PDB file of C-alpha atoms in Angstrom:
ATOM      1  CA  MET A   1      31.557  49.401  80.826  1.00  0.00           C
ATOM      2  CA  PHE A   2      34.504  50.179  83.151  1.00  0.00           C
ATOM      3  CA  SER A   3      32.094  51.591  85.757  1.00  0.00           C
ATOM      4  CA  ALA A   4      30.428  48.241  85.930  1.00  0.00           C
ATOM      5  CA  PHE A   5      33.678  46.418  86.315  1.00  0.00           C
ATOM      6  CA  TYR A   6      34.816  48.920  88.989  1.00  0.00           C
ATOM      7  CA  SER A   7      31.524  48.525  90.903  1.00  0.00           C
ATOM      8  CA  THR A   8      31.845  44.748  90.757  1.00  0.00           C
ATOM      9  CA  TYR A   9      35.362  44.880  92.011  1.00  0.00           C
ATOM     10  CA  ALA A  10      34.434  47.206  94.853  1.00  0.00           C
ATOM     11  CA  VAL A  11      31.673  44.869  95.969  1.00  0.00           C
ATOM     12  CA  LEU A  12      33.745  41.670  95.668  1.00  0.00           C
ATOM     13  CA  SER A  13      37.147  43.065  96.776  1.00  0.00           C
ATOM     14  CA  ARG A  14      36.942  41.321 100.165  1.00  0.00           C
ATOM     15  CA  ALA A  15      35.331  38.126  98.968  1.00  0.00           C
ATOM     16  CA  THR A  16      38.540  36.105  98.925  1.00  0.00           C
ATOM     17  CA  ALA A  17      36.910  32.725 100.070  1.00  0.00           C
ATOM     18  CA  GLY A  18      39.767  32.249 102.518  1.00  0.00           C
ATOM     19  CA  GLY A  19      42.292  32.629  99.716  1.00  0.00           C
ATOM     20  CA  PRO A  20      45.032  35.210  99.208  1.00  0.00           C
ATOM     21  CA  GLY A  21      44.124  38.936  99.042  1.00  0.00           C
ATOM     22  CA  PRO A  22      45.902  41.906  97.505  1.00  0.00           C
ATOM     23  CA  MET A  23      48.574  41.992 100.191  1.00  0.00           C
ATOM     24  CA  GLU A  24      49.726  38.516  99.281  1.00  0.00           C
ATOM     25  CA  LEU A  25      49.294  38.803  95.497  1.00  0.00           C
ATOM     26  CA  PHE A  26      50.391  42.220  94.307  1.00  0.00           C
ATOM     27  CA  ASN A  27      53.875  43.267  93.683  1.00  0.00           C
ATOM     28  CA  LEU A  28      53.702  47.048  93.911  1.00  0.00           C
ATOM     29  CA  LYS A  29      57.177  47.530  92.362  1.00  0.00           C
ATOM     30  CA  THR A  30      56.057  45.717  89.187  1.00  0.00           C
ATOM     31  CA  VAL A  31      52.769  47.691  89.129  1.00  0.00           C
ATOM     32  CA  ALA A  32      54.642  50.882  89.511  1.00  0.00           C
ATOM     33  CA  VAL A  33      56.779  50.055  86.493  1.00  0.00           C
ATOM     34  CA  GLU A  34      53.613  49.178  84.531  1.00  0.00           C
ATOM     35  CA  THR A  35      52.130  52.484  85.521  1.00  0.00           C
ATOM     36  CA  ALA A  36      55.242  54.383  84.583  1.00  0.00           C
ATOM     37  CA  LEU A  37      55.322  52.689  81.115  1.00  0.00           C
ATOM     38  CA  LEU A  38      51.749  53.550  80.532  1.00  0.00           C
ATOM     39  CA  LEU A  39      52.072  57.172  81.706  1.00  0.00           C
ATOM     40  CA  LEU A  40      55.208  57.685  79.704  1.00  0.00           C
ATOM     41  CA  SER A  41      53.487  56.216  76.634  1.00  0.00           C
ATOM     42  CA  SER A  42      50.719  58.823  77.029  1.00  0.00           C
ATOM     43  CA  PHE A  43      53.301  61.676  77.273  1.00  0.00           C
ATOM     44  CA  VAL A  44      55.067  60.395  74.155  1.00  0.00           C
ATOM     45  CA  CYS A  45      51.654  60.056  72.411  1.00  0.00           C
ATOM     46  CA  GLY A  46      51.164  63.752  73.157  1.00  0.00           C
ATOM     47  CA  LEU A  47      54.559  64.541  71.693  1.00  0.00           C
ATOM     48  CA  ALA A  48      53.512  62.524  68.586  1.00  0.00           C
ATOM     49  CA  MET A  49      50.279  64.601  68.261  1.00  0.00           C
ATOM     50  CA  ILE A  50      52.381  67.769  68.437  1.00  0.00           C
ATOM     51  CA  ALA A  51      54.507  66.353  65.600  1.00  0.00           C
ATOM     52  CA  LEU A  52      51.323  65.412  63.714  1.00  0.00           C
ATOM     53  CA  GLY A  53      50.110  68.977  64.112  1.00  0.00           C
ATOM     54  CA  VAL A  54      53.183  70.426  62.459  1.00  0.00           C
ATOM     55  CA  ARG A  55      53.193  67.768  59.784  1.00  0.00           C
ATOM     56  CA  ALA A  56      56.566  66.198  60.845  1.00  0.00           C
ATOM     57  CA  MET A  57      56.318  62.690  59.396  1.00  0.00           C
ATOM     58  CA  LEU A  58      59.499  61.269  61.064  1.00  0.00           C
ATOM     59  CA  TRP A  59      58.772  62.618  64.488  1.00  0.00           C
ATOM     60  CA  THR A  60      55.168  61.571  64.231  1.00  0.00           C
ATOM     61  CA  GLN A  61      56.105  58.015  63.348  1.00  0.00           C
ATOM     62  CA  ILE A  62      58.747  57.832  66.007  1.00  0.00           C
ATOM     63  CA  GLY A  63      56.422  59.112  68.630  1.00  0.00           C
ATOM     64  CA  LEU A  64      53.729  56.650  67.750  1.00  0.00           C
ATOM     65  CA  LEU A  65      56.281  53.817  67.570  1.00  0.00           C
ATOM     66  CA  VAL A  66      57.562  54.599  71.052  1.00  0.00           C
ATOM     67  CA  THR A  67      53.949  54.968  72.331  1.00  0.00           C
ATOM     68  CA  GLY A  68      53.319  51.460  71.001  1.00  0.00           C
ATOM     69  CA  LEU A  69      56.542  50.004  72.417  1.00  0.00           C
ATOM     70  CA  LEU A  70      55.810  51.417  75.863  1.00  0.00           C
ATOM     71  CA  GLY A  71      52.223  50.104  75.628  1.00  0.00           C
ATOM     72  CA  ALA A  72      53.485  46.693  74.629  1.00  0.00           C
ATOM     73  CA  GLY A  73      55.875  46.718  77.634  1.00  0.00           C
ATOM     74  CA  PHE A  74      52.900  47.469  79.921  1.00  0.00           C
ATOM     75  CA  LEU A  75      50.976  44.536  78.417  1.00  0.00           C
ATOM     76  CA  ALA A  76      53.946  42.205  78.687  1.00  0.00           C
ATOM     77  CA  LEU A  77      54.241  42.987  82.457  1.00  0.00           C
ATOM     78  CA  GLU A  78      50.472  42.645  82.940  1.00  0.00           C
ATOM     79  CA  PHE A  79      50.509  39.259  81.204  1.00  0.00           C
ATOM     80  CA  ASN A  80      53.448  38.145  83.327  1.00  0.00           C
ATOM     81  CA  GLU A  81      51.437  39.138  86.400  1.00  0.00           C
ATOM     82  CA  PHE A  82      48.486  37.190  85.289  1.00  0.00           C
ATOM     83  CA  ALA A  83      50.566  34.147  84.334  1.00  0.00           C
ATOM     84  CA  ARG A  84      52.315  34.118  87.705  1.00  0.00           C
ATOM     85  CA  MET A  85      49.029  34.362  89.660  1.00  0.00           C
ATOM     86  CA  ILE A  86      47.473  31.535  87.637  1.00  0.00           C
ATOM     87  CA  ALA A  87      50.576  29.327  87.947  1.00  0.00           C
ATOM     88  CA  ASP A  88      50.368  29.816  91.704  1.00  0.00           C
ATOM     89  CA  GLY A  89      46.760  28.658  91.671  1.00  0.00           C
ATOM     90  CA  ASN A  90      45.298  32.138  92.005  1.00  0.00           C
ATOM     91  CA  GLY A  91      43.316  32.352  88.861  1.00  0.00           C
ATOM     92  CA  PRO A  92      39.847  33.965  88.412  1.00  0.00           C
ATOM     93  CA  GLN A  93      38.106  30.737  89.540  1.00  0.00           C
ATOM     94  CA  ARG A  94      39.861  30.910  92.993  1.00  0.00           C
ATOM     95  CA  SER A  95      37.623  33.505  94.577  1.00  0.00           C
ATOM     96  CA  ALA A  96      35.102  36.294  93.749  1.00  0.00           C
ATOM     97  CA  PHE A  97      37.825  38.825  94.490  1.00  0.00           C
ATOM     98  CA  LEU A  98      40.113  37.269  91.871  1.00  0.00           C
ATOM     99  CA  SER A  99      37.257  36.939  89.328  1.00  0.00           C
ATOM    100  CA  ALA A 100      36.606  40.632  89.722  1.00  0.00           C
ATOM    101  CA  PHE A 101      40.309  41.516  89.633  1.00  0.00           C
ATOM    102  CA  PHE A 102      40.948  39.568  86.459  1.00  0.00           C
ATOM    103  CA  ALA A 103      37.816  41.042  84.799  1.00  0.00           C
ATOM    104  CA  LEU A 104      38.625  44.618  85.614  1.00  0.00           C
ATOM    105  CA  VAL A 105      42.380  44.549  84.903  1.00  0.00           C
ATOM    106  CA  GLY A 106      41.914  42.128  81.954  1.00  0.00           C
ATOM    107  CA  CYS A 107      39.344  44.430  80.346  1.00  0.00           C
ATOM    108  CA  HIS A 108      41.705  47.303  80.544  1.00  0.00           C
ATOM    109  CA  GLY A 109      44.456  45.115  79.058  1.00  0.00           C
ATOM    110  CA  LEU A 110      42.183  44.125  76.214  1.00  0.00           C
ATOM    111  CA  HIS A 111      41.487  47.789  75.509  1.00  0.00           C
ATOM    112  CA  VAL A 112      45.296  48.509  75.513  1.00  0.00           C
ATOM    113  CA  SER A 113      45.694  45.581  73.018  1.00  0.00           C
ATOM    114  CA  ILE A 114      43.018  47.061  70.827  1.00  0.00           C
ATOM    115  CA  GLY A 115      44.610  50.440  71.056  1.00  0.00           C
ATOM    116  CA  LEU A 116      47.913  48.961  69.893  1.00  0.00           C
ATOM    117  CA  LEU A 117      46.190  47.607  66.841  1.00  0.00           C
ATOM    118  CA  TRP A 118      44.558  50.955  66.190  1.00  0.00           C
ATOM    119  CA  LEU A 119      47.890  52.651  66.726  1.00  0.00           C
ATOM    120  CA  GLY A 120      49.514  50.364  64.078  1.00  0.00           C
ATOM    121  CA  THR A 121      46.719  51.133  61.752  1.00  0.00           C
ATOM    122  CA  MET A 122      47.124  54.864  62.196  1.00  0.00           C
ATOM    123  CA  MET A 123      50.883  54.628  61.722  1.00  0.00           C
ATOM    124  CA  ALA A 124      50.329  52.858  58.358  1.00  0.00           C
ATOM    125  CA  GLN A 125      47.772  55.405  57.310  1.00  0.00           C
ATOM    126  CA  VAL A 126      49.769  58.444  58.180  1.00  0.00           C
ATOM    127  CA  PHE A 127      52.710  56.854  56.372  1.00  0.00           C
ATOM    128  CA  THR A 128      50.785  55.887  53.272  1.00  0.00           C
ATOM    129  CA  LYS A 129      48.213  58.707  52.976  1.00  0.00           C
ATOM    130  CA  GLY A 130      50.013  61.537  54.571  1.00  0.00           C
ATOM    131  CA  PHE A 131      48.455  64.310  56.666  1.00  0.00           C
ATOM    132  CA  GLN A 132      44.919  64.327  55.158  1.00  0.00           C
ATOM    133  CA  PRO A 133      42.272  65.804  57.398  1.00  0.00           C
ATOM    134  CA  SER A 134      40.578  62.491  57.896  1.00  0.00           C
ATOM    135  CA  ILE A 135      43.758  60.790  58.850  1.00  0.00           C
ATOM    136  CA  LEU A 136      44.613  63.649  61.375  1.00  0.00           C
ATOM    137  CA  ARG A 137      41.144  63.269  62.828  1.00  0.00           C
ATOM    138  CA  ARG A 138      41.383  59.506  63.293  1.00  0.00           C
ATOM    139  CA  THR A 139      44.884  59.782  64.782  1.00  0.00           C
ATOM    140  CA  MET A 140      43.639  62.450  67.221  1.00  0.00           C
ATOM    141  CA  CYS A 141      40.753  60.135  68.121  1.00  0.00           C
ATOM    142  CA  PHE A 142      43.281  57.441  68.808  1.00  0.00           C
ATOM    143  CA  ALA A 143      45.251  59.704  71.139  1.00  0.00           C
ATOM    144  CA  LEU A 144      42.073  60.599  73.081  1.00  0.00           C
ATOM    145  CA  PHE A 145      41.450  56.854  73.454  1.00  0.00           C
ATOM    146  CA  TRP A 146      44.973  56.218  74.637  1.00  0.00           C
ATOM    147  CA  HIS A 147      44.819  59.024  77.170  1.00  0.00           C
ATOM    148  CA  ALA A 148      41.395  57.746  78.435  1.00  0.00           C
ATOM    149  CA  LEU A 149      43.073  54.320  78.965  1.00  0.00           C
ATOM    150  CA  ASP A 150      45.705  56.133  81.250  1.00  0.00           C
ATOM    151  CA  ILE A 151      42.921  57.732  83.214  1.00  0.00           C
ATOM    152  CA  ILE A 152      41.218  54.424  83.769  1.00  0.00           C
ATOM    153  CA  TRP A 153      44.540  52.843  84.707  1.00  0.00           C
ATOM    154  CA  ILE A 154      45.193  55.557  87.345  1.00  0.00           C
ATOM    155  CA  GLY A 155      41.865  54.528  88.836  1.00  0.00           C
ATOM    156  CA  ILE A 156      42.773  50.836  88.771  1.00  0.00           C
ATOM    157  CA  PHE A 157      46.245  51.553  90.127  1.00  0.00           C
ATOM    158  CA  THR A 158      44.895  53.608  93.008  1.00  0.00           C
ATOM    159  CA  ASN A 159      41.748  51.574  93.938  1.00  0.00           C
ATOM    160  CA  VAL A 160      42.908  48.007  93.243  1.00  0.00           C
ATOM    161  CA  TYR A 161      46.618  47.993  93.842  1.00  0.00           C
ATOM    162  CA  LEU A 162      47.423  50.859  96.306  1.00  0.00           C
ATOM    163  CA  LEU A 163      44.357  50.849  98.372  1.00  0.00           C
ATOM    164  CA  GLY A 164      44.111  46.975  98.207  1.00  0.00           C
ATOM    165  CA  THR A 165      47.549  46.563  99.698  1.00  0.00           C
ATOM    166  CA  LEU A 166      46.976  49.136 102.479  1.00  0.00           C
ATOM    167  CA  THR A 167      44.199  47.132 104.134  1.00  0.00           C
TER     168      THR A 167
END
């Protein structure tokens, strides 16, 4: 799915219809903070998986909670960016470039939101059911999903934001 969104963005990234492009729209300082929050959340998620592996309930829960808080901070900044752009008249209907941008970045944000729901579910299951093999497996699957979201974000950060503001 993300490859289709990436491809669409690559094709439409210059189709601004005379409107603003990445140079005018993107605040790299804010995007850098978003990126730091998401990467830090992935690191903390890894620490939570180590705690899960040694069956340390408190540290597993703290790690998962901090992962979720950092992910929520990422989403808040992304939502703020979208709201600012739309308020300035630069919503997805403005140009093909913006349609592709909102679709790609919004799809990633949707997956982060789903990941946060999954994270909350896993925190509740670890707390109530303990370290059963099925719970451990599901929590590890969540961690893989969360790390994959970071990999996708690095692609978005590089190709959309960094390369978009260089040209």
